[in-house]
């Protein structure tokens, strides 16, 4: 198969008809961005994590797997014990699955110290905050960190949606601060979105990429916008999934179509697994900022505390006690029917369901490229593959759209827009369609 070299944002990527080869070269390029060539990262010999919930302990486990000693800080002794118990569960599971020997697991766990005292992190090289997704809470954490940590320690936030510039507003020495957005479970998921602020020093940014290599993760530099790259596209995914419901599809049909396309699970199954309360909180915060969100059915489900598998009442599906098999819900069907009044109905097949979800995602991704939140289309592909399970063998969201034909994507998107089921194709997508690629 003939190869050609194309340049995406200063990075040479081998372009072929083989999506797997394309992804392989994109991953290699992502680990060493040319903008950081010759910049030495700061040494990372020890770390600390603030927050011992699911995300915090996942990050701590990833750091321990890399051989870094760390301090895990929680608000009280009971919370520290719960966090350490979660860590033990993670390592016990790795041993049972044969991923690491028991002796190594014990050695790794011996490298963590639990504490309620911020002075315990005074000598850490890297401190990662992973507390509740609330701006005031995070800002208070960093004010306390700045008072006790070394002047050259790197401070990082694991925020999923909040603006890192605002989180770091009060810390001083803001050149040592950046966003490190891990994906849950952080000890497993390969993606790491690295989000510098305007003040982030080049060597601090280089350290973020060096950390990704230490943790065997795929780093993608992301600009600051609501949701960065991945979660910004995810909002579109979820909105489109609900539009499908309002126009005649069922949650099971949507999930089945996306699984058949190659995703590990559909959008409604994924929400039930992760919890509808998380997205509901984020929508509430967005509305408080004056933004418009679209989730009429999800809002109704959250209002009656159908938060997914974590809640006794189920989520998009019903679940029997002790059984995670999703079952169609009469309650959900009734709410969909009530919210669907006035929406045009249509018959949906697998291909049309997939197009109704994917092409609006591509539209938002084109905007993300245009405004600089992502530097390259290949970065968006890596985010979707390693953060959201987009089928690797399709090459990622953008590569798949190019293979389909961007002029066809724009045309199908226009038809969806005329039916009130999506935004029309944006100017960046139309320009890409005229070229035939996102280069």
mmCIF file with all atom_site columns, N, CA, C and O in Angstrom, residues 155-190:
data_model
loop_
_atom_site.group_PDB
_atom_site.id
_atom_site.type_symbol
_atom_site.label_atom_id
_atom_site.label_alt_id
_atom_site.label_comp_id
_atom_site.label_asym_id
_atom_site.label_entity_id
_atom_site.label_seq_id
_atom_site.pdbx_PDB_ins_code
_atom_site.Cartn_x
_atom_site.Cartn_y
_atom_site.Cartn_z
_atom_site.occupancy
_atom_site.B_iso_or_equiv
_atom_site.pdbx_formal_charge
_atom_site.auth_seq_id
_atom_site.auth_comp_id
_atom_site.auth_asym_id
_atom_site.auth_atom_id
_atom_site.pdbx_PDB_model_num
ATOM 1   N N  . UNK A 1 155 ? 1.928   22.081 40.145 1.00 0.00 ? 155 UNK A N  1
ATOM 2   C CA . UNK A 1 155 ? 0.563   21.956 40.647 1.00 0.00 ? 155 UNK A CA 1
ATOM 3   C C  . UNK A 1 155 ? -0.362  21.689 39.463 1.00 0.00 ? 155 UNK A C  1
ATOM 4   O O  . UNK A 1 155 ? -0.318  22.407 38.467 1.00 0.00 ? 155 UNK A O  1
ATOM 5   N N  . UNK A 1 156 ? -1.210  20.666 39.595 1.00 0.00 ? 156 UNK A N  1
ATOM 6   C CA . UNK A 1 156 ? -2.083  20.279 38.483 1.00 0.00 ? 156 UNK A CA 1
ATOM 7   C C  . UNK A 1 156 ? -3.501  20.051 38.983 1.00 0.00 ? 156 UNK A C  1
ATOM 8   O O  . UNK A 1 156 ? -3.709  19.528 40.080 1.00 0.00 ? 156 UNK A O  1
ATOM 9   N N  . UNK A 1 157 ? -4.472  20.428 38.152 1.00 0.00 ? 157 UNK A N  1
ATOM 10  C CA . UNK A 1 157 ? -5.873  20.146 38.432 1.00 0.00 ? 157 UNK A CA 1
ATOM 11  C C  . UNK A 1 157 ? -6.381  19.086 37.477 1.00 0.00 ? 157 UNK A C  1
ATOM 12  O O  . UNK A 1 157 ? -6.025  19.062 36.303 1.00 0.00 ? 157 UNK A O  1
ATOM 13  N N  . UNK A 1 158 ? -7.232  18.213 37.991 1.00 0.00 ? 158 UNK A N  1
ATOM 14  C CA . UNK A 1 158 ? -7.825  17.169 37.173 1.00 0.00 ? 158 UNK A CA 1
ATOM 15  C C  . UNK A 1 158 ? -9.233  17.544 36.701 1.00 0.00 ? 158 UNK A C  1
ATOM 16  O O  . UNK A 1 158 ? -10.033 16.679 36.387 1.00 0.00 ? 158 UNK A O  1
ATOM 17  N N  . UNK A 1 159 ? -9.542  18.811 36.617 1.00 0.00 ? 159 UNK A N  1
ATOM 18  C CA . UNK A 1 159 ? -10.895 19.216 36.238 1.00 0.00 ? 159 UNK A CA 1
ATOM 19  C C  . UNK A 1 159 ? -11.301 18.677 34.874 1.00 0.00 ? 159 UNK A C  1
ATOM 20  O O  . UNK A 1 159 ? -10.481 18.546 33.964 1.00 0.00 ? 159 UNK A O  1
ATOM 21  N N  . UNK A 1 160 ? -12.596 18.364 34.749 1.00 0.00 ? 160 UNK A N  1
ATOM 22  C CA . UNK A 1 160 ? -13.151 17.884 33.484 1.00 0.00 ? 160 UNK A CA 1
ATOM 23  C C  . UNK A 1 160 ? -13.757 19.003 32.653 1.00 0.00 ? 160 UNK A C  1
ATOM 24  O O  . UNK A 1 160 ? -13.815 18.907 31.428 1.00 0.00 ? 160 UNK A O  1
ATOM 25  N N  . UNK A 1 161 ? -14.251 20.047 33.307 1.00 0.00 ? 161 UNK A N  1
ATOM 26  C CA . UNK A 1 161 ? -14.980 21.102 32.603 1.00 0.00 ? 161 UNK A CA 1
ATOM 27  C C  . UNK A 1 161 ? -14.562 22.515 33.016 1.00 0.00 ? 161 UNK A C  1
ATOM 28  O O  . UNK A 1 161 ? -14.663 23.445 32.227 1.00 0.00 ? 161 UNK A O  1
ATOM 29  N N  . UNK A 1 162 ? -14.111 22.695 34.262 1.00 0.00 ? 162 UNK A N  1
ATOM 30  C CA . UNK A 1 162 ? -13.866 24.042 34.760 1.00 0.00 ? 162 UNK A CA 1
ATOM 31  C C  . UNK A 1 162 ? -12.638 24.663 34.105 1.00 0.00 ? 162 UNK A C  1
ATOM 32  O O  . UNK A 1 162 ? -11.731 23.966 33.659 1.00 0.00 ? 162 UNK A O  1
ATOM 33  N N  . UNK A 1 163 ? -12.620 25.981 34.084 1.00 0.00 ? 163 UNK A N  1
ATOM 34  C CA . UNK A 1 163 ? -11.527 26.718 33.458 1.00 0.00 ? 163 UNK A CA 1
ATOM 35  C C  . UNK A 1 163 ? -10.297 26.713 34.368 1.00 0.00 ? 163 UNK A C  1
ATOM 36  O O  . UNK A 1 163 ? -10.334 27.294 35.460 1.00 0.00 ? 163 UNK A O  1
ATOM 37  N N  . UNK A 1 164 ? -9.199  26.084 33.963 1.00 0.00 ? 164 UNK A N  1
ATOM 38  C CA . UNK A 1 164 ? -8.007  26.065 34.816 1.00 0.00 ? 164 UNK A CA 1
ATOM 39  C C  . UNK A 1 164 ? -7.472  27.454 35.145 1.00 0.00 ? 164 UNK A C  1
ATOM 40  O O  . UNK A 1 164 ? -6.871  27.642 36.206 1.00 0.00 ? 164 UNK A O  1
ATOM 41  N N  . UNK A 1 165 ? -7.669  28.413 34.260 1.00 0.00 ? 165 UNK A N  1
ATOM 42  C CA . UNK A 1 165 ? -7.215  29.779 34.548 1.00 0.00 ? 165 UNK A CA 1
ATOM 43  C C  . UNK A 1 165 ? -7.869  30.302 35.825 1.00 0.00 ? 165 UNK A C  1
ATOM 44  O O  . UNK A 1 165 ? -7.220  30.932 36.659 1.00 0.00 ? 165 UNK A O  1
ATOM 45  N N  . UNK A 1 166 ? -9.161  30.028 35.982 1.00 0.00 ? 166 UNK A N  1
ATOM 46  C CA . UNK A 1 166 ? -9.889  30.506 37.158 1.00 0.00 ? 166 UNK A CA 1
ATOM 47  C C  . UNK A 1 166 ? -9.505  29.699 38.398 1.00 0.00 ? 166 UNK A C  1
ATOM 48  O O  . UNK A 1 166 ? -9.445  30.246 39.505 1.00 0.00 ? 166 UNK A O  1
ATOM 49  N N  . UNK A 1 167 ? -9.252  28.412 38.224 1.00 0.00 ? 167 UNK A N  1
ATOM 50  C CA . UNK A 1 167 ? -8.854  27.589 39.369 1.00 0.00 ? 167 UNK A CA 1
ATOM 51  C C  . UNK A 1 167 ? -7.538  28.093 39.958 1.00 0.00 ? 167 UNK A C  1
ATOM 52  O O  . UNK A 1 167 ? -7.353  28.132 41.177 1.00 0.00 ? 167 UNK A O  1
ATOM 53  N N  . UNK A 1 168 ? -6.616  28.527 39.095 1.00 0.00 ? 168 UNK A N  1
ATOM 54  C CA . UNK A 1 168 ? -5.274  28.934 39.532 1.00 0.00 ? 168 UNK A CA 1
ATOM 55  C C  . UNK A 1 168 ? -5.173  30.412 39.882 1.00 0.00 ? 168 UNK A C  1
ATOM 56  O O  . UNK A 1 168 ? -4.068  30.906 40.127 1.00 0.00 ? 168 UNK A O  1
ATOM 57  N N  . UNK A 1 169 ? -6.297  31.100 39.927 1.00 0.00 ? 169 UNK A N  1
ATOM 58  C CA . UNK A 1 169 ? -6.261  32.567 40.033 1.00 0.00 ? 169 UNK A CA 1
ATOM 59  C C  . UNK A 1 169 ? -5.496  33.076 41.256 1.00 0.00 ? 169 UNK A C  1
ATOM 60  O O  . UNK A 1 169 ? -4.875  34.137 41.203 1.00 0.00 ? 169 UNK A O  1
ATOM 61  N N  . UNK A 1 170 ? -5.510  32.333 42.360 1.00 0.00 ? 170 UNK A N  1
ATOM 62  C CA . UNK A 1 170 ? -4.971  32.863 43.617 1.00 0.00 ? 170 UNK A CA 1
ATOM 63  C C  . UNK A 1 170 ? -3.668  32.217 44.070 1.00 0.00 ? 170 UNK A C  1
ATOM 64  O O  . UNK A 1 170 ? -3.229  32.458 45.194 1.00 0.00 ? 170 UNK A O  1
ATOM 65  N N  . UNK A 1 171 ? -3.037  31.392 43.237 1.00 0.00 ? 171 UNK A N  1
ATOM 66  C CA . UNK A 1 171 ? -1.919  30.620 43.781 1.00 0.00 ? 171 UNK A CA 1
ATOM 67  C C  . UNK A 1 171 ? -0.585  31.324 43.705 1.00 0.00 ? 171 UNK A C  1
ATOM 68  O O  . UNK A 1 171 ? 0.352   30.967 44.416 1.00 0.00 ? 171 UNK A O  1
ATOM 69  N N  . UNK A 1 172 ? -0.423  32.338 42.837 1.00 0.00 ? 172 UNK A N  1
ATOM 70  C CA . UNK A 1 172 ? 0.907   32.897 42.639 1.00 0.00 ? 172 UNK A CA 1
ATOM 71  C C  . UNK A 1 172 ? 1.784   31.887 41.911 1.00 0.00 ? 172 UNK A C  1
ATOM 72  O O  . UNK A 1 172 ? 1.486   30.702 41.877 1.00 0.00 ? 172 UNK A O  1
ATOM 73  N N  . UNK A 1 173 ? 2.843   32.354 41.301 1.00 0.00 ? 173 UNK A N  1
ATOM 74  C CA . UNK A 1 173 ? 3.735   31.469 40.532 1.00 0.00 ? 173 UNK A CA 1
ATOM 75  C C  . UNK A 1 173 ? 2.939   30.565 39.604 1.00 0.00 ? 173 UNK A C  1
ATOM 76  O O  . UNK A 1 173 ? 3.121   29.345 39.575 1.00 0.00 ? 173 UNK A O  1
ATOM 77  N N  . UNK A 1 174 ? 2.066   31.178 38.826 1.00 0.00 ? 174 UNK A N  1
ATOM 78  C CA . UNK A 1 174 ? 1.133   30.387 38.019 1.00 0.00 ? 174 UNK A CA 1
ATOM 79  C C  . UNK A 1 174 ? 1.821   29.675 36.856 1.00 0.00 ? 174 UNK A C  1
ATOM 80  O O  . UNK A 1 174 ? 1.213   28.823 36.217 1.00 0.00 ? 174 UNK A O  1
ATOM 81  N N  . UNK A 1 175 ? 3.082   29.970 36.642 1.00 0.00 ? 175 UNK A N  1
ATOM 82  C CA . UNK A 1 175 ? 3.795   29.281 35.571 1.00 0.00 ? 175 UNK A CA 1
ATOM 83  C C  . UNK A 1 175 ? 3.980   27.796 35.877 1.00 0.00 ? 175 UNK A C  1
ATOM 84  O O  . UNK A 1 175 ? 4.240   26.986 34.975 1.00 0.00 ? 175 UNK A O  1
ATOM 85  N N  . UNK A 1 176 ? 3.814   27.379 37.129 1.00 0.00 ? 176 UNK A N  1
ATOM 86  C CA . UNK A 1 176 ? 4.003   25.970 37.496 1.00 0.00 ? 176 UNK A CA 1
ATOM 87  C C  . UNK A 1 176 ? 2.693   25.182 37.518 1.00 0.00 ? 176 UNK A C  1
ATOM 88  O O  . UNK A 1 176 ? 2.657   24.040 37.970 1.00 0.00 ? 176 UNK A O  1
ATOM 89  N N  . UNK A 1 177 ? 1.633   25.771 37.031 1.00 0.00 ? 177 UNK A N  1
ATOM 90  C CA . UNK A 1 177 ? 0.295   25.174 37.097 1.00 0.00 ? 177 UNK A CA 1
ATOM 91  C C  . UNK A 1 177 ? -0.177  24.741 35.709 1.00 0.00 ? 177 UNK A C  1
ATOM 92  O O  . UNK A 1 177 ? 0.090   25.416 34.702 1.00 0.00 ? 177 UNK A O  1
ATOM 93  N N  . UNK A 1 178 ? -0.885  23.610 35.646 1.00 0.00 ? 178 UNK A N  1
ATOM 94  C CA . UNK A 1 178 ? -1.522  23.178 34.401 1.00 0.00 ? 178 UNK A CA 1
ATOM 95  C C  . UNK A 1 178 ? -2.643  22.199 34.718 1.00 0.00 ? 178 UNK A C  1
ATOM 96  O O  . UNK A 1 178 ? -2.783  21.721 35.853 1.00 0.00 ? 178 UNK A O  1
ATOM 97  N N  . UNK A 1 179 ? -3.447  21.915 33.706 1.00 0.00 ? 179 UNK A N  1
ATOM 98  C CA . UNK A 1 179 ? -4.484  20.913 33.849 1.00 0.00 ? 179 UNK A CA 1
ATOM 99  C C  . UNK A 1 179 ? -3.985  19.560 33.367 1.00 0.00 ? 179 UNK A C  1
ATOM 100 O O  . UNK A 1 179 ? -3.325  19.469 32.332 1.00 0.00 ? 179 UNK A O  1
ATOM 101 N N  . UNK A 1 180 ? -4.292  18.516 34.126 1.00 0.00 ? 180 UNK A N  1
ATOM 102 C CA . UNK A 1 180 ? -4.028  17.135 33.723 1.00 0.00 ? 180 UNK A CA 1
ATOM 103 C C  . UNK A 1 180 ? -5.344  16.390 33.854 1.00 0.00 ? 180 UNK A C  1
ATOM 104 O O  . UNK A 1 180 ? -5.726  15.969 34.953 1.00 0.00 ? 180 UNK A O  1
ATOM 105 N N  . UNK A 1 181 ? -6.058  16.248 32.740 1.00 0.00 ? 181 UNK A N  1
ATOM 106 C CA . UNK A 1 181 ? -7.380  15.638 32.779 1.00 0.00 ? 181 UNK A CA 1
ATOM 107 C C  . UNK A 1 181 ? -7.275  14.148 32.509 1.00 0.00 ? 181 UNK A C  1
ATOM 108 O O  . UNK A 1 181 ? -7.124  13.714 31.371 1.00 0.00 ? 181 UNK A O  1
ATOM 109 N N  . UNK A 1 182 ? -7.345  13.360 33.597 1.00 0.00 ? 182 UNK A N  1
ATOM 110 C CA . UNK A 1 182 ? -7.368  11.909 33.493 1.00 0.00 ? 182 UNK A CA 1
ATOM 111 C C  . UNK A 1 182 ? -8.795  11.446 33.198 1.00 0.00 ? 182 UNK A C  1
ATOM 112 O O  . UNK A 1 182 ? -9.768  12.148 33.470 1.00 0.00 ? 182 UNK A O  1
ATOM 113 N N  . UNK A 1 183 ? -8.898  10.238 32.671 1.00 0.00 ? 183 UNK A N  1
ATOM 114 C CA . UNK A 1 183 ? -10.199 9.652  32.367 1.00 0.00 ? 183 UNK A CA 1
ATOM 115 C C  . UNK A 1 183 ? -10.409 8.430  33.249 1.00 0.00 ? 183 UNK A C  1
ATOM 116 O O  . UNK A 1 183 ? -9.477  7.668  33.505 1.00 0.00 ? 183 UNK A O  1
ATOM 117 N N  . UNK A 1 184 ? -11.622 8.249  33.721 1.00 0.00 ? 184 UNK A N  1
ATOM 118 C CA . UNK A 1 184 ? -11.924 7.210  34.701 1.00 0.00 ? 184 UNK A CA 1
ATOM 119 C C  . UNK A 1 184 ? -12.235 5.868  34.034 1.00 0.00 ? 184 UNK A C  1
ATOM 120 O O  . UNK A 1 184 ? -12.959 5.841  33.024 1.00 0.00 ? 184 UNK A O  1
ATOM 121 N N  . UNK A 1 185 ? -11.718 4.762  34.601 1.00 0.00 ? 185 UNK A N  1
ATOM 122 C CA . UNK A 1 185 ? -10.800 4.670  35.747 1.00 0.00 ? 185 UNK A CA 1
ATOM 123 C C  . UNK A 1 185 ? -9.375  5.048  35.346 1.00 0.00 ? 185 UNK A C  1
ATOM 124 O O  . UNK A 1 185 ? -8.840  4.517  34.372 1.00 0.00 ? 185 UNK A O  1
ATOM 125 N N  . UNK A 1 186 ? -8.797  5.958  36.090 1.00 0.00 ? 186 UNK A N  1
ATOM 126 C CA . UNK A 1 186 ? -7.536  6.581  35.682 1.00 0.00 ? 186 UNK A CA 1
ATOM 127 C C  . UNK A 1 186 ? -6.372  5.599  35.642 1.00 0.00 ? 186 UNK A C  1
ATOM 128 O O  . UNK A 1 186 ? -5.395  5.829  34.920 1.00 0.00 ? 186 UNK A O  1
ATOM 129 N N  . UNK A 1 187 ? -6.457  4.514  36.393 1.00 0.00 ? 187 UNK A N  1
ATOM 130 C CA . UNK A 1 187 ? -5.380  3.525  36.364 1.00 0.00 ? 187 UNK A CA 1
ATOM 131 C C  . UNK A 1 187 ? -5.467  2.645  35.128 1.00 0.00 ? 187 UNK A C  1
ATOM 132 O O  . UNK A 1 187 ? -4.541  1.868  34.841 1.00 0.00 ? 187 UNK A O  1
ATOM 133 N N  . UNK A 1 188 ? -6.553  2.755  34.371 1.00 0.00 ? 188 UNK A N  1
ATOM 134 C CA . UNK A 1 188 ? -6.765  1.918  33.182 1.00 0.00 ? 188 UNK A CA 1
ATOM 135 C C  . UNK A 1 188 ? -6.775  2.731  31.893 1.00 0.00 ? 188 UNK A C  1
ATOM 136 O O  . UNK A 1 188 ? -6.115  2.376  30.908 1.00 0.00 ? 188 UNK A O  1
ATOM 137 N N  . UNK A 1 189 ? -7.519  3.834  31.879 1.00 0.00 ? 189 UNK A N  1
ATOM 138 C CA . UNK A 1 189 ? -7.721  4.593  30.643 1.00 0.00 ? 189 UNK A CA 1
ATOM 139 C C  . UNK A 1 189 ? -6.415  5.222  30.171 1.00 0.00 ? 189 UNK A C  1
ATOM 140 O O  . UNK A 1 189 ? -5.650  5.774  30.965 1.00 0.00 ? 189 UNK A O  1
ATOM 141 N N  . UNK A 1 190 ? -6.189  5.172  28.871 1.00 0.00 ? 190 UNK A N  1
ATOM 142 C CA . UNK A 1 190 ? -4.893  5.564  28.299 1.00 0.00 ? 190 UNK A CA 1
ATOM 143 C C  . UNK A 1 190 ? -4.780  7.063  28.020 1.00 0.00 ? 190 UNK A C  1
ATOM 144 O O  . UNK A 1 190 ? -3.680  7.575  27.838 1.00 0.00 ? 190 UNK A O  1
#
